[in-house]
mmCIF file with all atom_site columns, C-alpha atoms in Angstrom:
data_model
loop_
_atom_site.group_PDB
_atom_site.id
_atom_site.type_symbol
_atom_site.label_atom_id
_atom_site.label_alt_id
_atom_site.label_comp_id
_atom_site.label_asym_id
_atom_site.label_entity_id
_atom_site.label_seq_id
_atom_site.pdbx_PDB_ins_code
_atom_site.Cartn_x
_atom_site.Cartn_y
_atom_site.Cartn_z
_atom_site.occupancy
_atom_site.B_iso_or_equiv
_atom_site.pdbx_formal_charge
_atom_site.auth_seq_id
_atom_site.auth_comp_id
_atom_site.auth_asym_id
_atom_site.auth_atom_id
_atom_site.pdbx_PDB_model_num
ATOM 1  C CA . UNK A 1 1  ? 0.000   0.000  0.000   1.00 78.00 ? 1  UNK A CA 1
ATOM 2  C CA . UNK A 1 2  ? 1.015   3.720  -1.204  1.00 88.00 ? 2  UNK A CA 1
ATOM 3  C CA . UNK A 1 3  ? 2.327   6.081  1.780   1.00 93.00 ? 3  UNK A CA 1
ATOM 4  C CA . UNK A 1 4  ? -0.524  7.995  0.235   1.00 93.00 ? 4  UNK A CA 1
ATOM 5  C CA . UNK A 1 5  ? -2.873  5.586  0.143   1.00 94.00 ? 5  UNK A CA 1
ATOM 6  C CA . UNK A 1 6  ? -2.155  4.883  4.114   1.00 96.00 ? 6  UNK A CA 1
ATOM 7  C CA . UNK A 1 7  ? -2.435  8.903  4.845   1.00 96.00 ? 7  UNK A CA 1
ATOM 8  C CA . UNK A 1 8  ? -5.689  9.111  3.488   1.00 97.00 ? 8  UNK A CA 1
ATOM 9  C CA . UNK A 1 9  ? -6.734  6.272  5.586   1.00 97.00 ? 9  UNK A CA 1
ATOM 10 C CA . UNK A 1 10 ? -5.779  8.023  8.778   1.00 96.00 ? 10 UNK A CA 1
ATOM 11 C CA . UNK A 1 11 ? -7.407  11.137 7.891   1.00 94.00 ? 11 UNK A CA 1
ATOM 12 C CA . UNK A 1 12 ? -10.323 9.118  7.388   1.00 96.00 ? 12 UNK A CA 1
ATOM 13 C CA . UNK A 1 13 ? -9.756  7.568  10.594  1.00 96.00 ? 13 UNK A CA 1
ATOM 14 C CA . UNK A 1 14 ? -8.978  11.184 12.168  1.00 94.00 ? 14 UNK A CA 1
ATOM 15 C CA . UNK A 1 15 ? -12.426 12.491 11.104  1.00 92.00 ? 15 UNK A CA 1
ATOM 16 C CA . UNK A 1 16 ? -14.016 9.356  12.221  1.00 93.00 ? 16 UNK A CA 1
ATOM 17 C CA . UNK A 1 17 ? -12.747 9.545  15.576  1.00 94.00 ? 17 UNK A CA 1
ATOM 18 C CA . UNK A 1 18 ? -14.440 12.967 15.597  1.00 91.00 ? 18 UNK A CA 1
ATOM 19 C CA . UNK A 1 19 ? -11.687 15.167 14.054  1.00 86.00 ? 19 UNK A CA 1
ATOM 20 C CA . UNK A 1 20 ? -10.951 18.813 14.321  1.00 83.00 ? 20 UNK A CA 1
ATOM 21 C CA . UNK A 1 21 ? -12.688 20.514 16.980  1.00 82.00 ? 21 UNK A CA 1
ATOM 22 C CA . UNK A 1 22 ? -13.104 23.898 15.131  1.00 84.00 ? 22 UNK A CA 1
ATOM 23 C CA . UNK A 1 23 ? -15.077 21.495 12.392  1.00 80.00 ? 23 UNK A CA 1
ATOM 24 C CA . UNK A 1 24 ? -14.349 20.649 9.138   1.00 86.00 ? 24 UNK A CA 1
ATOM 25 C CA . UNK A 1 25 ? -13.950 22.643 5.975   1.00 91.00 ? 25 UNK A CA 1
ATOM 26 C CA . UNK A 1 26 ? -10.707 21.285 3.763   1.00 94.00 ? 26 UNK A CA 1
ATOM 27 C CA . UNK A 1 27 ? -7.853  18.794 3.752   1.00 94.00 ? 27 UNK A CA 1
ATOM 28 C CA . UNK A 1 28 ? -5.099  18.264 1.630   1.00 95.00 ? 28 UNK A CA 1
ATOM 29 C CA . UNK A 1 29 ? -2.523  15.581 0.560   1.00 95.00 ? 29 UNK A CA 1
ATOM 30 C CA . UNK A 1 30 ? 1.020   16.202 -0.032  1.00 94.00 ? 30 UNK A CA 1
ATOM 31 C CA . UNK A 1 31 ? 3.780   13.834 -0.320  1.00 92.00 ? 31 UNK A CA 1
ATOM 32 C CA . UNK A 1 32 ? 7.597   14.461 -1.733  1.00 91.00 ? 32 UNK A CA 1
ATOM 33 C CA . UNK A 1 33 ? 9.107   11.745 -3.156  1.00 86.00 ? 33 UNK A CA 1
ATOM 34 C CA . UNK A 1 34 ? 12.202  11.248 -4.930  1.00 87.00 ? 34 UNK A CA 1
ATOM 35 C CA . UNK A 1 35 ? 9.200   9.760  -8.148  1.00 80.00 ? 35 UNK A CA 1
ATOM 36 C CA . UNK A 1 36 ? 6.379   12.590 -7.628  1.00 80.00 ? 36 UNK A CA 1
ATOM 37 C CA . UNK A 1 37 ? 2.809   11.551 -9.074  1.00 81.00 ? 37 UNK A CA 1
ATOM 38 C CA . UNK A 1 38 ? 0.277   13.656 -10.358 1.00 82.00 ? 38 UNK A CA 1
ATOM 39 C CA . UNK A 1 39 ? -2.051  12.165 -6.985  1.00 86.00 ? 39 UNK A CA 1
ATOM 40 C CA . UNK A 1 40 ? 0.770   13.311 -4.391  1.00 89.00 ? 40 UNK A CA 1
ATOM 41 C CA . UNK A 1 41 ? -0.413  16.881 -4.325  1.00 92.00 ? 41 UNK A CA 1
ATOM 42 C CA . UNK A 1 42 ? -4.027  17.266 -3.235  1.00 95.00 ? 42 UNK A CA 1
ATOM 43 C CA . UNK A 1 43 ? -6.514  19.519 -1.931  1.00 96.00 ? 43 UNK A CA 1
ATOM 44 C CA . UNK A 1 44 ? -9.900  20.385 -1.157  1.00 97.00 ? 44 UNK A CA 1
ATOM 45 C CA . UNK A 1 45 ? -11.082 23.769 -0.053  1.00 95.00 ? 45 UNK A CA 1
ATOM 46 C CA . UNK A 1 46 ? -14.625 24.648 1.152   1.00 93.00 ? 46 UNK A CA 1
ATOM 47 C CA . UNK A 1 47 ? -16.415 21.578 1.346   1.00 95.00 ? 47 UNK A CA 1
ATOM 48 C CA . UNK A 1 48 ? -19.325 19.526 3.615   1.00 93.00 ? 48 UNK A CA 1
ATOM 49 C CA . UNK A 1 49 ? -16.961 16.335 3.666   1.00 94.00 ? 49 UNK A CA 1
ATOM 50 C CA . UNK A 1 50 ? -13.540 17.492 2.718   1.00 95.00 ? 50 UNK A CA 1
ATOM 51 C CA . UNK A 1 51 ? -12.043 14.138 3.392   1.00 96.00 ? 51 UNK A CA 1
ATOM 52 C CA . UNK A 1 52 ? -14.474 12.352 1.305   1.00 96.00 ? 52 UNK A CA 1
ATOM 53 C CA . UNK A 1 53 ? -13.800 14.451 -1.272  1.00 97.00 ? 53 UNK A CA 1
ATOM 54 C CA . UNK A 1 54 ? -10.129 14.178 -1.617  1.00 96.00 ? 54 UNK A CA 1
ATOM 55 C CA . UNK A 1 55 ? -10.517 10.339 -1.138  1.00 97.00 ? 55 UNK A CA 1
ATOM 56 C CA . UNK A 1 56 ? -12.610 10.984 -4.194  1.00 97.00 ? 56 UNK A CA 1
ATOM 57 C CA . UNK A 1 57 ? -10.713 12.788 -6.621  1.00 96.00 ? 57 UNK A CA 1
ATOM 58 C CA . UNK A 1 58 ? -7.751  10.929 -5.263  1.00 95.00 ? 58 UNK A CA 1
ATOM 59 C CA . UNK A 1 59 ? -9.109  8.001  -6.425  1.00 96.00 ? 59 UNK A CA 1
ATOM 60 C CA . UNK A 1 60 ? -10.396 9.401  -10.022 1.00 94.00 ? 60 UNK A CA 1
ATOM 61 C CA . UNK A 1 61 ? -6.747  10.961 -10.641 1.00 92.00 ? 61 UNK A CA 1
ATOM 62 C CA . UNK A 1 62 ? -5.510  7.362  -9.744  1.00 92.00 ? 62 UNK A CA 1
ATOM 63 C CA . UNK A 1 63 ? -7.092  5.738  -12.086 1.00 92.00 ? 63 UNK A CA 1
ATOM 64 C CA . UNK A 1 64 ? -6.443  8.568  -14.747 1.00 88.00 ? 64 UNK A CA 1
ATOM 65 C CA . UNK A 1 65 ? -2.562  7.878  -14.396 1.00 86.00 ? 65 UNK A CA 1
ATOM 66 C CA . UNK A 1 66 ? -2.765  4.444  -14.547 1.00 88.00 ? 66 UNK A CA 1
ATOM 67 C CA . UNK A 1 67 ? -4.692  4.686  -17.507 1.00 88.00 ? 67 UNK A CA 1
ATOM 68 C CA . UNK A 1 68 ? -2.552  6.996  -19.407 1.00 85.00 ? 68 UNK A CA 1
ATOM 69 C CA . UNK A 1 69 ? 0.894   5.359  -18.057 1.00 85.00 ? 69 UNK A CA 1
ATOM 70 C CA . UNK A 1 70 ? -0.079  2.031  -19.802 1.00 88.00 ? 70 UNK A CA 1
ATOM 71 C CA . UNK A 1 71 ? -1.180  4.067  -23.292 1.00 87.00 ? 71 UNK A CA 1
ATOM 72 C CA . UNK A 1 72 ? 1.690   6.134  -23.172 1.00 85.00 ? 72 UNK A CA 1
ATOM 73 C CA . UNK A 1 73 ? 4.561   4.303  -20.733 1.00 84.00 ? 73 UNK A CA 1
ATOM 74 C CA . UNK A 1 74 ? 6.617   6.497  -18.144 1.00 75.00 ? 74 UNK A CA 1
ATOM 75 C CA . UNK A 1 75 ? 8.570   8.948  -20.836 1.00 76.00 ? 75 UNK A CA 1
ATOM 76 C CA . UNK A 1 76 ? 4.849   9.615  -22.101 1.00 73.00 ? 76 UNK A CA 1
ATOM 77 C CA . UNK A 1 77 ? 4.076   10.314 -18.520 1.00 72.00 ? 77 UNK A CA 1
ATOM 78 C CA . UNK A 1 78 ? 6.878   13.082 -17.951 1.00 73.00 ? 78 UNK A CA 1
ATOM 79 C CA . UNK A 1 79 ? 6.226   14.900 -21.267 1.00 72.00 ? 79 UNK A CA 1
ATOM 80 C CA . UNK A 1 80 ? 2.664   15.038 -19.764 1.00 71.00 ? 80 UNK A CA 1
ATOM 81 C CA . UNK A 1 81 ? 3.751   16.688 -16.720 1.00 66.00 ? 81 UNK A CA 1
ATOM 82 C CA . UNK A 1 82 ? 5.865   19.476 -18.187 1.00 58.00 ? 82 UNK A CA 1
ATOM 83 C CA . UNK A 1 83 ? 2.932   20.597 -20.630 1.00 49.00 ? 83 UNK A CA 1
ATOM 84 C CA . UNK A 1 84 ? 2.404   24.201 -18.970 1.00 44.00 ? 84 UNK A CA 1
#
């Protein structure tokens, strides 16, 4: 399992266990990592279930780069990522 995969899990677990006393509004996922992904920078501003909603996109953006690593391979993947 992803280091990203396991933080979302305890910010799940975080929120579950009643989470930030001052509520909840946003969250965000950020990892560094000597091999960056598109997924490892995250975040959700404004919303009713912020950590639902980043486990949501996370998972959509996922799936998006796996798709488009295995029709265009990992040199496909870094052109991708320096389009501006």
């Amino acid at each position: 399992m992803e280091l990203s995969d396991r933080l979302l899990r305890a910010l799940a677990a975080g929120q579950a266990a009643g989470g930030d006393k001052r509520g909840k509004q946003s969250t965000a996922l950020l990892l560094a990592s000597p091999t960056p992904r598109w997924y490892h920078n995250l975040q959700v501003d404004d919303h009713a279930d912020p950590v639902a909603e980043l486990q949501r996109i996370y998972d959509v953006v996922v799936e998006q780069v796996e798709r488009l690593e295995q029709e265009y391979g990992p040199e496909g993947m870094r052109l991708f990522g320096r389009i501006k």
